[in-house]
Short mmCIF file of C-alpha atoms in Angstrom, two decimals:
data_model
loop_
_atom_site.label_atom_id
_atom_site.label_comp_id
_atom_site.label_asym_id
_atom_site.label_seq_id
_atom_site.Cartn_x
_atom_site.Cartn_y
_atom_site.Cartn_z
CA MET A 1 154.29 95.47 136.09
CA ILE A 2 156.41 94.74 133.03
CA SER A 3 155.57 97.94 131.16
CA ASN A 4 152.99 100.72 131.49
CA THR A 5 154.15 102.49 128.35
CA ALA A 6 153.13 99.77 125.84
CA ILE A 7 150.81 102.20 124.06
CA GLY A 8 148.35 100.31 121.88
CA ALA A 9 149.70 96.89 122.88
CA THR A 10 148.52 94.22 120.44
CA SER A 11 150.27 90.97 121.33
CA VAL A 12 152.44 89.36 123.97
CA HIS A 13 154.63 86.27 123.93
CA THR A 14 157.13 84.53 126.18
CA SER A 15 160.43 82.84 125.36
CA ASP A 16 163.79 82.27 127.02
CA LEU A 17 165.65 84.70 124.78
CA ASP A 18 168.82 84.84 126.91
CA ARG A 19 168.83 81.09 127.69
CA ASP A 20 169.11 81.58 131.44
CA GLY A 21 166.29 79.17 132.24
CA ASP A 22 163.36 81.56 132.70
CA TYR A 23 160.85 83.15 130.37
CA ASP A 24 161.41 86.63 129.03
CA VAL A 25 158.55 88.68 127.58
CA LEU A 26 158.03 90.08 124.08
CA PHE A 27 155.25 92.45 123.01
CA THR A 28 154.11 94.66 120.13
CA THR A 29 152.66 98.17 120.25
CA LEU A 30 150.65 99.93 117.55
CA THR A 31 151.00 103.59 118.43
CA ASN A 32 154.79 103.73 118.20
CA ASN A 33 155.18 100.70 115.88
CA ARG A 34 157.52 98.78 118.15
CA VAL A 35 158.49 95.20 118.85
CA SER A 36 160.12 94.99 122.28
CA TRP A 37 161.33 92.51 124.85
CA ALA A 38 161.91 92.59 128.60
CA ALA A 39 164.37 90.32 130.40
CA ASN A 40 163.13 88.21 133.29
CA LEU A 41 165.40 89.13 136.23
CA GLY A 42 163.84 86.62 138.63
CA ASN A 43 161.68 87.09 141.71
CA GLY A 44 158.92 88.58 139.57
CA LEU A 45 161.08 91.42 138.30
CA PHE A 46 161.70 92.38 134.68
CA GLY A 47 164.23 94.65 133.05
CA ALA A 48 163.35 97.77 131.13
CA PRO A 49 161.86 96.94 127.71
CA THR A 50 164.37 96.93 124.85
CA VAL A 51 163.24 97.69 121.32
CA ILE A 52 163.96 94.95 118.77
CA THR A 53 162.66 96.91 115.78
CA GLN A 54 160.51 99.83 114.71
CA LEU A 55 160.53 98.82 111.04
CA VAL A 56 156.93 97.63 111.30
CA ASP A 57 153.65 99.38 110.53
CA TRP A 58 150.83 98.36 112.87
CA PRO A 59 152.48 95.23 114.30
CA GLN A 60 149.85 92.63 115.14
CA ASN A 61 151.68 89.57 116.33
CA VAL A 62 155.06 88.45 117.67
CA THR A 63 156.32 84.93 118.23
CA THR A 64 159.63 83.08 118.53
CA ALA A 65 161.25 80.00 117.05
CA ASP A 66 164.76 78.73 116.38
CA LEU A 67 164.65 79.43 112.66
CA ASP A 68 168.38 79.05 111.96
CA LEU A 69 168.91 76.00 114.20
CA ASP A 70 171.62 77.63 116.29
CA GLY A 71 169.95 76.82 119.61
CA ASP A 72 168.41 80.17 120.52
CA ALA A 73 164.98 81.69 119.92
CA ASP A 74 164.69 84.07 116.99
CA VAL A 75 161.79 86.53 116.66
CA LEU A 76 159.06 86.77 114.00
CA THR A 77 156.49 89.50 113.43
CA ALA A 78 153.37 90.12 111.38
CA SER A 79 152.53 93.76 110.68
CA HIS A 80 149.24 94.87 109.15
CA GLY A 81 150.05 98.27 107.69
CA ASP A 82 153.02 97.17 105.57
CA ASP A 83 151.75 93.62 104.78
CA LYS A 84 154.98 92.26 106.21
CA ILE A 85 156.15 88.95 107.65
CA ALA A 86 159.70 89.32 108.99
CA TRP A 87 162.21 87.73 111.34
CA TYR A 88 165.10 88.88 113.48
CA GLU A 89 168.06 86.66 114.30
CA ASN A 90 168.89 86.28 117.99
CA THR A 91 172.67 86.76 118.18
CA GLU A 92 172.97 85.59 121.82
CA ASN A 93 174.84 82.40 120.79
CA GLY A 94 175.37 81.18 124.35
CA SER A 95 176.81 84.40 125.76
CA GLY A 96 173.70 85.36 127.70
CA ILE A 97 173.85 88.79 126.04
CA VAL A 98 170.82 89.15 123.81
CA GLY A 99 171.04 91.08 120.57
CA PHE A 100 169.09 90.97 117.36
CA GLY A 101 170.24 91.23 113.78
CA PRO A 102 168.59 93.47 111.20
CA GLN A 103 165.07 92.84 110.02
CA ARG A 104 164.94 90.03 107.44
CA VAL A 105 161.81 90.23 105.36
CA ILE A 106 160.09 86.96 104.45
CA SER A 107 157.18 88.56 102.57
CA THR A 108 155.47 91.88 101.91
CA ASP A 109 152.56 90.22 100.10
CA ALA A 110 150.50 89.31 103.18
CA ASP A 111 147.86 91.99 102.65
CA GLY A 112 146.86 93.04 106.15
CA ALA A 113 149.13 90.58 107.95
CA LYS A 114 147.55 89.50 111.25
CA HIS A 115 149.33 86.40 112.50
CA VAL A 116 152.56 84.46 112.12
CA SER A 117 153.51 81.06 113.52
CA THR A 118 155.92 78.21 112.74
CA ALA A 119 155.75 74.49 112.06
CA ASP A 120 157.75 71.92 110.12
CA LEU A 121 155.27 71.51 107.28
CA ASP A 122 157.58 69.67 104.90
CA GLY A 123 159.11 67.35 107.50
CA ASP A 124 162.72 68.30 106.77
CA GLY A 125 163.66 69.10 110.37
CA ASP A 126 163.52 72.90 110.34
CA LEU A 127 160.66 75.28 111.07
CA ASP A 128 158.73 76.81 108.21
CA VAL A 129 156.70 80.00 108.60
CA LEU A 130 152.88 80.26 108.46
CA ALA A 131 150.96 83.50 107.97
CA ALA A 132 147.36 84.72 108.06
CA SER A 133 146.36 88.03 106.45
CA ASP A 134 142.85 89.44 106.60
CA LEU A 135 142.63 91.86 103.66
CA ASP A 136 143.36 89.14 101.09
CA ASP A 137 141.71 86.29 103.07
CA LYS A 138 144.96 84.38 102.83
CA ILE A 139 146.64 81.49 104.61
CA ALA A 140 150.16 80.88 103.27
CA TRP A 141 153.45 79.28 104.24
CA TYR A 142 157.10 79.90 103.45
CA GLU A 143 159.61 77.07 103.30
CA ASN A 144 162.68 77.35 105.51
CA GLN A 145 165.52 76.72 103.07
CA GLY A 146 168.27 76.90 105.69
CA GLY A 147 170.80 79.59 106.43
CA GLY A 148 168.06 82.00 107.44
CA ASN A 149 166.55 81.97 103.95
CA PHE A 150 162.91 81.38 103.08
CA GLY A 151 161.24 80.39 99.86
CA LEU A 152 158.47 82.16 98.01
CA GLU A 153 154.91 82.22 99.26
CA GLU A 154 153.13 78.88 99.00
CA LEU A 155 149.39 79.42 99.03
CA ILE A 156 147.12 77.32 101.20
CA SER A 157 143.86 79.28 100.94
CA LEU A 158 142.43 82.54 99.58
CA THR A 159 138.94 81.89 100.96
CA GLU A 160 139.42 82.49 104.69
CA ASP A 161 137.26 85.61 104.80
CA GLY A 162 139.14 87.87 107.19
CA ALA A 163 141.90 85.38 108.06
CA ARG A 164 143.04 86.13 111.61
CA CYS A 165 145.05 83.20 112.88
CA VAL A 166 146.87 80.08 111.68
CA GLU A 167 148.48 77.37 113.80
CA GLY A 168 150.15 74.05 113.01
CA GLU A 169 149.27 70.74 114.71
CA ASP A 170 149.11 67.06 113.74
CA LEU A 171 145.36 66.80 114.13
CA ASP A 172 144.90 63.41 112.45
CA ARG A 173 148.01 61.82 113.99
CA ASP A 174 149.41 60.71 110.66
CA GLY A 175 152.87 62.10 111.35
CA ASP A 176 152.69 65.40 109.48
CA ILE A 177 151.56 68.88 110.49
CA ASP A 178 148.05 70.01 109.63
CA LEU A 179 146.80 73.59 109.98
CA LEU A 180 144.08 75.39 111.93
CA ALA A 181 142.65 78.72 110.78
CA ALA A 182 140.19 81.30 112.12
CA ALA A 183 138.30 83.56 109.70
CA PHE A 184 136.97 86.74 111.34
CA HIS A 185 134.33 87.84 108.83
CA ALA A 186 133.19 84.33 107.92
CA GLY A 187 132.95 83.27 111.56
CA THR A 188 134.57 79.94 110.77
CA VAL A 189 137.11 77.59 112.26
CA THR A 190 138.71 75.31 109.68
CA TRP A 191 141.43 72.69 109.65
CA TYR A 192 143.59 71.94 106.64
CA GLU A 193 144.71 68.35 106.25
CA ASN A 194 148.32 68.00 105.12
CA LEU A 195 148.30 65.63 102.15
CA GLY A 196 152.04 65.85 101.53
CA GLY A 197 152.36 68.78 99.15
CA SER A 198 148.79 70.04 99.22
CA PHE A 199 146.13 70.78 101.83
CA SER A 200 142.46 69.80 102.05
CA ALA A 201 140.07 72.07 103.97
CA HIS A 202 137.62 70.67 106.55
CA LEU A 203 135.14 72.96 108.31
CA ILE A 204 135.03 72.56 112.10
CA SER A 205 132.52 75.33 112.90
CA SER A 206 130.68 78.16 111.15
CA ASP A 207 129.27 79.40 114.43
CA ALA A 208 132.27 81.31 115.82
CA LEU A 209 131.04 84.83 115.09
CA ARG A 210 134.02 87.10 114.39
CA ALA A 211 136.46 84.26 115.03
CA ASN A 212 139.68 85.82 116.24
CA ASP A 213 141.94 83.05 117.51
CA VAL A 214 142.42 79.28 117.42
CA PHE A 215 144.59 76.87 119.36
CA ALA A 216 145.07 73.12 119.66
CA ALA A 217 145.64 71.01 122.78
CA ASP A 218 144.56 67.59 124.08
CA LEU A 219 141.91 68.77 126.53
CA ASP A 220 140.29 65.40 127.21
CA GLY A 221 143.46 63.31 127.42
CA ASP A 222 142.59 60.88 124.64
CA GLY A 223 145.78 61.42 122.67
CA PHE A 224 144.23 63.65 120.00
CA ALA A 225 144.70 67.42 119.86
CA ASP A 226 141.35 69.16 120.32
CA VAL A 227 140.59 72.62 118.94
CA LEU A 228 139.77 75.84 120.79
CA SER A 229 138.47 79.11 119.40
CA ALA A 230 137.83 82.64 120.63
CA SER A 231 135.18 84.71 118.83
CA ARG A 232 134.41 88.35 119.47
CA LEU A 233 130.82 89.00 118.37
CA ASP A 234 129.26 86.13 120.33
CA ASN A 235 131.59 86.55 123.32
CA LYS A 236 132.49 82.90 123.05
CA VAL A 237 135.42 80.68 123.96
CA ALA A 238 134.66 77.18 122.71
CA TRP A 239 136.34 73.83 122.20
CA TYR A 240 135.74 71.08 119.70
CA PRO A 241 136.64 67.50 120.69
CA ASN A 242 138.82 65.70 118.17
CA THR A 243 137.11 62.36 117.66
CA GLY A 244 140.14 60.85 115.97
CA GLY A 245 139.31 61.53 112.37
CA CYS A 246 137.48 58.22 111.89
CA VAL A 247 134.90 58.79 109.15
CA PRO A 248 132.68 56.21 107.44
CA PRO A 249 133.83 54.83 104.10
CA THR A 250 132.10 56.20 101.01
CA HIS A 251 131.01 54.47 97.82
CA PHE A 252 132.15 55.52 94.37
CA CYS A 253 131.83 54.08 90.88
CA GLN A 254 128.84 51.98 89.88
CA THR A 255 128.05 48.30 90.18
CA SER A 256 126.75 46.32 87.18
CA PRO A 257 123.87 43.85 86.81
CA ASN A 258 124.73 40.18 87.27
CA THR A 259 122.88 36.90 86.91
CA VAL A 260 121.20 37.21 90.32
CA GLY A 261 120.05 40.82 90.26
CA PRO A 262 120.91 44.47 89.69
CA GLY A 263 124.46 44.07 90.90
CA ALA A 264 126.72 43.00 93.76
CA LEU A 265 127.57 45.48 96.49
CA ILE A 266 130.72 46.13 98.48
CA GLY A 267 130.62 47.26 102.10
CA ASN A 268 132.36 46.86 105.42
CA ILE A 269 131.93 46.07 109.08
CA GLY A 270 134.23 47.05 111.93
CA SER A 271 136.03 50.38 112.15
CA THR A 272 138.52 52.27 110.02
CA SER A 273 140.83 52.67 113.04
CA HIS A 274 144.34 51.46 112.23
CA SER A 275 145.10 50.66 115.86
CA ALA A 276 141.86 48.66 116.27
CA ASN A 277 142.71 46.58 113.16
CA ASP A 278 139.15 45.26 112.89
CA PHE A 279 138.20 46.34 109.36
CA VAL A 280 136.28 43.68 107.41
CA LEU A 281 135.36 43.97 103.74
CA THR A 282 132.00 42.54 102.70
CA GLY A 283 130.32 41.63 99.42
CA SER A 284 126.65 40.87 98.88
CA PHE A 285 124.21 39.98 96.09
CA ALA A 286 126.89 38.02 94.23
CA PRO A 287 126.41 34.62 92.49
CA ALA A 288 126.44 31.85 95.09
CA ASN A 289 129.26 29.34 95.40
CA GLN A 290 131.66 31.27 93.20
CA THR A 291 135.12 32.71 93.92
CA GLY A 292 135.84 36.38 94.48
CA ILE A 293 138.82 38.61 95.25
CA PHE A 294 138.89 41.89 97.16
CA TYR A 295 141.65 44.19 95.93
CA TYR A 296 142.73 47.75 96.55
CA GLY A 297 144.72 50.65 95.10
CA SER A 298 144.83 54.43 95.06
CA VAL A 299 143.79 55.50 91.55
CA SER A 300 140.09 55.93 90.76
CA ILE A 301 139.00 55.00 87.24
CA SER A 302 135.78 53.89 85.57
CA GLU A 303 136.47 51.50 82.70
CA PRO A 304 134.35 48.67 81.28
CA PHE A 305 135.99 45.32 82.00
CA GLY A 306 134.41 41.91 81.79
CA GLU A 307 130.71 42.28 82.49
CA GLY A 308 131.20 45.24 84.80
CA ILE A 309 133.15 48.41 85.56
CA ARG A 310 136.69 48.41 86.89
CA CYS A 311 136.90 51.22 89.43
CA ILE A 312 140.57 51.08 90.47
CA GLY A 313 143.56 51.57 88.21
CA GLY A 314 147.30 51.94 88.59
CA THR A 315 149.11 49.58 90.94
CA THR A 316 146.68 47.33 92.78
CA PHE A 317 147.04 44.80 95.58
CA ARG A 318 145.07 41.57 95.61
CA LEU A 319 143.90 39.99 98.83
CA ILE A 320 143.42 36.26 99.38
CA PRO A 321 140.54 34.80 97.29
CA VAL A 322 137.30 34.12 99.14
CA SER A 323 134.32 31.86 98.52
CA ILE A 324 130.88 33.37 98.02
CA LEU A 325 128.38 31.76 100.35
CA PRO A 326 124.99 30.34 99.19
CA SER A 327 123.49 33.58 100.51
CA GLY A 328 125.50 35.55 97.94
CA ARG A 329 127.69 37.06 100.65
CA ALA A 330 131.46 37.10 101.05
CA SER A 331 133.84 38.73 103.49
CA PHE A 332 137.52 39.28 104.17
CA ALA A 333 139.07 40.45 107.44
CA LEU A 334 141.83 42.85 106.44
CA ASP A 335 144.82 42.29 108.74
CA LEU A 336 146.89 45.48 108.67
CA ASN A 337 149.83 43.61 110.16
CA GLN A 338 150.10 41.20 107.24
CA PRO A 339 151.11 41.63 103.57
CA PRO A 340 150.33 43.52 101.47
CA ALA A 341 148.94 46.02 104.00
CA ASN A 342 151.94 46.12 106.34
CA SER A 343 154.71 47.29 104.03
CA PRO A 344 155.26 49.49 100.94
CA PRO A 345 154.03 49.91 98.31
CA GLY A 346 150.66 48.68 99.58
CA GLU A 347 151.16 49.74 103.19
CA ILE A 348 148.01 51.01 104.88
CA THR A 349 148.98 53.66 107.41
CA PRO A 350 146.99 55.98 109.70
CA GLY A 351 145.73 58.89 107.64
CA SER A 352 146.06 57.07 104.32
CA THR A 353 143.17 56.65 101.89
CA TRP A 354 142.67 53.54 99.77
CA LEU A 355 140.09 52.36 97.24
CA PHE A 356 138.62 48.83 97.46
CA GLN A 357 136.61 46.74 95.01
CA PHE A 358 135.34 43.14 94.80
CA TRP A 359 135.91 41.06 91.67
CA TYR A 360 133.88 37.85 91.36
CA ARG A 361 133.17 35.04 88.93
CA ASP A 362 129.80 34.98 87.21
CA PRO A 363 130.14 32.17 84.62
CA THR A 364 126.73 32.61 83.01
CA GLY A 365 126.67 36.39 83.18
CA GLY A 366 128.33 36.99 79.83
CA PRO A 367 131.29 36.08 77.61
CA ALA A 368 133.94 37.20 80.12
CA GLY A 369 132.41 35.25 83.01
CA PHE A 370 133.30 37.81 85.70
CA ASN A 371 132.01 41.03 87.16
CA PHE A 372 132.65 43.73 89.78
CA THR A 373 130.97 45.57 92.60
CA GLY A 374 131.24 49.32 92.80
CA GLY A 375 134.13 50.89 94.74
CA LEU A 376 134.61 51.72 98.42
CA GLU A 377 136.83 54.65 99.48
CA VAL A 378 138.31 54.21 102.94
CA ARG A 379 140.34 56.68 104.98
CA PHE A 380 142.11 54.90 107.82
CA CYS A 381 142.34 56.89 111.04
CA PRO A 382 144.77 56.28 113.92
#
């Protein structure tokens, strides 16, 4: 037994607070509004619980992280009644004697704060703070600015109906931290793709009734973090295999009629997997025995040009010209290890999205003598 006086216990967490090589225990209690910890004494024994703070109203969650980069685990809390996300500096500093500084408030705008966690969202080497609050349906983060200071709230979502949990994990293996969220009232599990300054929501499940918790771990050993959820109303613990984020390319922008029909088409064969490196661009229904060029960029436009519509603007990258076969088909095997795809500014990396189009000669199609297919949007997965 660690404690039999944790009246209204709401959360428990482990961390080596005194840096003696074993895990100590932290927990929160509603009835007396306490955040406490108990030292691991070894041999299954624990010291008497020590209160870290009582400046919380209905504490819901406690976790730890080295927020000030001094080598020890600091403490964070989310408390529902006062809408507060706060942290407490661990002053152990190698002495083995654990103490905690005064409460340092990160935010009091998390209406009904339910959960707090940490992750390096901006890739600057320190841990930022993530929070879920259920009365305002909010997922937000706070930048760690160093020296124990945190920036203002940065909103991720206000549509997580009854937000209960948020965790950070690189789900698409593109090198940055994405987010997982559980929404209690909506019964949803959602992941938010980190786009480098903004986040894009992707629904994983809408069948986790009263979703209460989410977690990520590689359950099937394929190198991708899978997703787990716990939901109260359907008594369910479920997992969702991460298939690697490989999704089919999508078409955008329109093709234009040419001399052989209603217009040439762009497509692909092979996969969008960066590691497989077997992506092949294809063109069809183009004038036979002419020259064409596949090119790519990142800016979508729709502007008349030649006899067709140019679908990609900004900086573009031309691939090696190809010959259109008598069948009206053309293809180009995109080697991701060769220029321009293997280095900036045209580098194609896992998780990146690029737009492709096929330009081709059509000498009798009009005054300009050239035309375009529509566009192909491709997101390359690991």
